[in-house]
């Protein structure tokens, strides 16, 4: 069963996210989205940071090498989230 992550920060090099469960540092795969009309983005990388954050844990994942299609979709996610961050 897949549990949801809550993205705190997203960039071309990785993602900072909250998750209810305990994850081991090292190789991990996560799914970002779907978000609005954007499809989900599955990425793999190295989980390099973990710390308790209330009832959750805060994790830092450095992306591994992204395929061109993943990089294009990540770019669309970043542009979409940047535009929406200015909606006040």
PDB file of N, CA, C and O in Angstrom, residues 35-69:
ATOM      1  N   UNK A  35      -0.745  16.144  -9.734  1.00  0.00           N
ATOM      2  CA  UNK A  35      -1.075  17.486  -9.269  1.00  0.00           C
ATOM      3  C   UNK A  35      -1.896  18.167 -10.345  1.00  0.00           C
ATOM      4  O   UNK A  35      -1.433  18.322 -11.479  1.00  0.00           O
ATOM      5  N   UNK A  36      -3.121  18.555  -9.989  1.00  0.00           N
ATOM      6  CA  UNK A  36      -4.063  19.159 -10.938  1.00  0.00           C
ATOM      7  C   UNK A  36      -4.118  18.285 -12.195  1.00  0.00           C
ATOM      8  O   UNK A  36      -4.415  17.117 -12.101  1.00  0.00           O
ATOM      9  N   UNK A  37      -3.769  18.814 -13.348  1.00  0.00           N
ATOM     10  CA  UNK A  37      -3.855  18.023 -14.587  1.00  0.00           C
ATOM     11  C   UNK A  37      -2.553  17.288 -14.903  1.00  0.00           C
ATOM     12  O   UNK A  37      -2.474  16.586 -15.912  1.00  0.00           O
ATOM     13  N   UNK A  38      -1.533  17.440 -14.055  1.00  0.00           N
ATOM     14  CA  UNK A  38      -0.241  16.802 -14.321  1.00  0.00           C
ATOM     15  C   UNK A  38      -0.260  15.335 -13.890  1.00  0.00           C
ATOM     16  O   UNK A  38      -0.777  15.001 -12.829  1.00  0.00           O
ATOM     17  N   UNK A  39       0.341  14.475 -14.701  1.00  0.00           N
ATOM     18  CA  UNK A  39       0.412  13.063 -14.321  1.00  0.00           C
ATOM     19  C   UNK A  39       1.433  12.854 -13.205  1.00  0.00           C
ATOM     20  O   UNK A  39       2.261  13.723 -12.936  1.00  0.00           O
ATOM     21  N   UNK A  40       1.399  11.696 -12.558  1.00  0.00           N
ATOM     22  CA  UNK A  40       2.391  11.420 -11.523  1.00  0.00           C
ATOM     23  C   UNK A  40       3.793  11.350 -12.111  1.00  0.00           C
ATOM     24  O   UNK A  40       3.970  11.006 -13.286  1.00  0.00           O
ATOM     25  N   UNK A  41       4.760  11.682 -11.286  1.00  0.00           N
ATOM     26  CA  UNK A  41       6.171  11.611 -11.678  1.00  0.00           C
ATOM     27  C   UNK A  41       6.863  10.664 -10.711  1.00  0.00           C
ATOM     28  O   UNK A  41       6.960  10.945  -9.515  1.00  0.00           O
ATOM     29  N   UNK A  42       7.305   9.517 -11.216  1.00  0.00           N
ATOM     30  CA  UNK A  42       8.041   8.542 -10.418  1.00  0.00           C
ATOM     31  C   UNK A  42       9.533   8.810 -10.578  1.00  0.00           C
ATOM     32  O   UNK A  42      10.035   8.871 -11.704  1.00  0.00           O
ATOM     33  N   UNK A  43      10.209   8.992  -9.453  1.00  0.00           N
ATOM     34  CA  UNK A  43      11.644   9.266  -9.483  1.00  0.00           C
ATOM     35  C   UNK A  43      12.358   8.374  -8.470  1.00  0.00           C
ATOM     36  O   UNK A  43      11.779   7.959  -7.474  1.00  0.00           O
ATOM     37  N   UNK A  44      13.617   8.117  -8.753  1.00  0.00           N
ATOM     38  CA  UNK A  44      14.464   7.379  -7.826  1.00  0.00           C
ATOM     39  C   UNK A  44      15.621   8.280  -7.432  1.00  0.00           C
ATOM     40  O   UNK A  44      16.004   9.182  -8.162  1.00  0.00           O
ATOM     41  N   UNK A  45      16.143   8.008  -6.248  1.00  0.00           N
ATOM     42  CA  UNK A  45      17.265   8.784  -5.785  1.00  0.00           C
ATOM     43  C   UNK A  45      17.801   8.226  -4.488  1.00  0.00           C
ATOM     44  O   UNK A  45      17.493   7.099  -4.104  1.00  0.00           O
ATOM     45  N   UNK A  46      18.579   9.040  -3.824  1.00  0.00           N
ATOM     46  CA  UNK A  46      19.192   8.656  -2.564  1.00  0.00           C
ATOM     47  C   UNK A  46      18.572   9.491  -1.446  1.00  0.00           C
ATOM     48  O   UNK A  46      18.629  10.723  -1.485  1.00  0.00           O
ATOM     49  N   UNK A  47      17.977   8.818  -0.484  1.00  0.00           N
ATOM     50  CA  UNK A  47      17.439   9.486   0.698  1.00  0.00           C
ATOM     51  C   UNK A  47      18.626   9.830   1.588  1.00  0.00           C
ATOM     52  O   UNK A  47      19.312   8.945   2.090  1.00  0.00           O
ATOM     53  N   UNK A  48      18.892  11.137   1.725  1.00  0.00           N
ATOM     54  CA  UNK A  48      20.110  11.564   2.420  1.00  0.00           C
ATOM     55  C   UNK A  48      19.846  12.182   3.788  1.00  0.00           C
ATOM     56  O   UNK A  48      20.777  12.300   4.584  1.00  0.00           O
ATOM     57  N   UNK A  49      18.617  12.587   4.051  1.00  0.00           N
ATOM     58  CA  UNK A  49      18.295  13.218   5.333  1.00  0.00           C
ATOM     59  C   UNK A  49      16.966  12.708   5.845  1.00  0.00           C
ATOM     60  O   UNK A  49      16.050  12.449   5.069  1.00  0.00           O
ATOM     61  N   UNK A  50      16.862  12.589   7.169  1.00  0.00           N
ATOM     62  CA  UNK A  50      15.606  12.203   7.803  1.00  0.00           C
ATOM     63  C   UNK A  50      15.598  12.778   9.204  1.00  0.00           C
ATOM     64  O   UNK A  50      16.584  12.694   9.927  1.00  0.00           O
ATOM     65  N   UNK A  51      14.459  13.411   9.576  1.00  0.00           N
ATOM     66  CA  UNK A  51      14.321  13.905  10.956  1.00  0.00           C
ATOM     67  C   UNK A  51      12.849  13.956  11.329  1.00  0.00           C
ATOM     68  O   UNK A  51      11.988  14.175  10.470  1.00  0.00           O
ATOM     69  N   UNK A  52      12.565  13.744  12.606  1.00  0.00           N
ATOM     70  CA  UNK A  52      11.168  13.814  13.056  1.00  0.00           C
ATOM     71  C   UNK A  52      10.607  15.230  12.866  1.00  0.00           C
ATOM     72  O   UNK A  52      11.322  16.214  13.031  1.00  0.00           O
ATOM     73  N   UNK A  53       9.325  15.297  12.504  1.00  0.00           N
ATOM     74  CA  UNK A  53       8.627  16.571  12.302  1.00  0.00           C
ATOM     75  C   UNK A  53       7.202  16.377  12.794  1.00  0.00           C
ATOM     76  O   UNK A  53       6.322  16.027  12.014  1.00  0.00           O
ATOM     77  N   UNK A  54       6.967  16.531  14.090  1.00  0.00           N
ATOM     78  CA  UNK A  54       5.644  16.275  14.642  1.00  0.00           C
ATOM     79  C   UNK A  54       5.296  14.807  14.530  1.00  0.00           C
ATOM     80  O   UNK A  54       6.064  13.945  14.932  1.00  0.00           O
ATOM     81  N   UNK A  55       4.141  14.514  13.936  1.00  0.00           N
ATOM     82  CA  UNK A  55       3.708  13.131  13.756  1.00  0.00           C
ATOM     83  C   UNK A  55       4.274  12.503  12.482  1.00  0.00           C
ATOM     84  O   UNK A  55       3.969  11.362  12.153  1.00  0.00           O
ATOM     85  N   UNK A  56       5.064  13.260  11.742  1.00  0.00           N
ATOM     86  CA  UNK A  56       5.642  12.806  10.484  1.00  0.00           C
ATOM     87  C   UNK A  56       7.170  12.815  10.587  1.00  0.00           C
ATOM     88  O   UNK A  56       7.731  13.188  11.605  1.00  0.00           O
ATOM     89  N   UNK A  57       7.777  12.450   9.494  1.00  0.00           N
ATOM     90  CA  UNK A  57       9.218  12.607   9.335  1.00  0.00           C
ATOM     91  C   UNK A  57       9.447  13.492   8.123  1.00  0.00           C
ATOM     92  O   UNK A  57       8.667  13.475   7.167  1.00  0.00           O
ATOM     93  N   UNK A  58      10.503  14.260   8.163  1.00  0.00           N
ATOM     94  CA  UNK A  58      10.904  15.108   7.054  1.00  0.00           C
ATOM     95  C   UNK A  58      12.104  14.447   6.390  1.00  0.00           C
ATOM     96  O   UNK A  58      13.080  14.111   7.070  1.00  0.00           O
ATOM     97  N   UNK A  59      12.003  14.237   5.086  1.00  0.00           N
ATOM     98  CA  UNK A  59      13.040  13.529   4.337  1.00  0.00           C
ATOM     99  C   UNK A  59      13.576  14.381   3.194  1.00  0.00           C
ATOM    100  O   UNK A  59      12.822  15.114   2.551  1.00  0.00           O
ATOM    101  N   UNK A  60      14.866  14.232   2.931  1.00  0.00           N
ATOM    102  CA  UNK A  60      15.497  14.863   1.787  1.00  0.00           C
ATOM    103  C   UNK A  60      15.976  13.793   0.826  1.00  0.00           C
ATOM    104  O   UNK A  60      16.742  12.901   1.208  1.00  0.00           O
ATOM    105  N   UNK A  61      15.503  13.851  -0.408  1.00  0.00           N
ATOM    106  CA  UNK A  61      15.872  12.889  -1.447  1.00  0.00           C
ATOM    107  C   UNK A  61      16.596  13.610  -2.564  1.00  0.00           C
ATOM    108  O   UNK A  61      16.067  14.562  -3.142  1.00  0.00           O
ATOM    109  N   UNK A  62      17.824  13.182  -2.836  1.00  0.00           N
ATOM    110  CA  UNK A  62      18.563  13.692  -3.992  1.00  0.00           C
ATOM    111  C   UNK A  62      18.230  12.798  -5.174  1.00  0.00           C
ATOM    112  O   UNK A  62      18.383  11.580  -5.090  1.00  0.00           O
ATOM    113  N   UNK A  63      17.757  13.420  -6.264  1.00  0.00           N
ATOM    114  CA  UNK A  63      17.393  12.638  -7.441  1.00  0.00           C
ATOM    115  C   UNK A  63      18.611  11.952  -8.026  1.00  0.00           C
ATOM    116  O   UNK A  63      19.706  12.509  -8.040  1.00  0.00           O
ATOM    117  N   UNK A  64      18.370  10.755  -8.551  1.00  0.00           N
ATOM    118  CA  UNK A  64      19.376  10.082  -9.367  1.00  0.00           C
ATOM    119  C   UNK A  64      19.323  10.687 -10.763  1.00  0.00           C
ATOM    120  O   UNK A  64      18.727  11.746 -10.982  1.00  0.00           O
ATOM    121  N   UNK A  65      19.896   9.995 -11.698  1.00  0.00           N
ATOM    122  CA  UNK A  65      19.876  10.482 -13.076  1.00  0.00           C
ATOM    123  C   UNK A  65      18.466  10.345 -13.632  1.00  0.00           C
ATOM    124  O   UNK A  65      17.884   9.258 -13.612  1.00  0.00           O
ATOM    125  N   UNK A  66      17.911  11.464 -14.064  1.00  0.00           N
ATOM    126  CA  UNK A  66      16.549  11.470 -14.606  1.00  0.00           C
ATOM    127  C   UNK A  66      16.577  11.233 -16.107  1.00  0.00           C
ATOM    128  O   UNK A  66      17.450  11.753 -16.814  1.00  0.00           O
ATOM    129  N   UNK A  67      15.607  10.466 -16.580  1.00  0.00           N
ATOM    130  CA  UNK A  67      15.446  10.268 -18.021  1.00  0.00           C
ATOM    131  C   UNK A  67      14.899  11.563 -18.610  1.00  0.00           C
ATOM    132  O   UNK A  67      14.285  12.360 -17.904  1.00  0.00           O
ATOM    133  N   UNK A  68      15.113  11.788 -19.916  1.00  0.00           N
ATOM    134  CA  UNK A  68      14.621  13.030 -20.538  1.00  0.00           C
ATOM    135  C   UNK A  68      13.131  13.291 -20.287  1.00  0.00           C
ATOM    136  O   UNK A  68      12.741  14.419 -20.000  1.00  0.00           O
ATOM    137  N   UNK A  69      12.298  12.254 -20.354  1.00  0.00           N
ATOM    138  CA  UNK A  69      10.856  12.444 -20.129  1.00  0.00           C
ATOM    139  C   UNK A  69      10.584  12.854 -18.683  1.00  0.00           C
ATOM    140  O   UNK A  69       9.714  13.692 -18.424  1.00  0.00           O
TER     141      UNK A  69
END
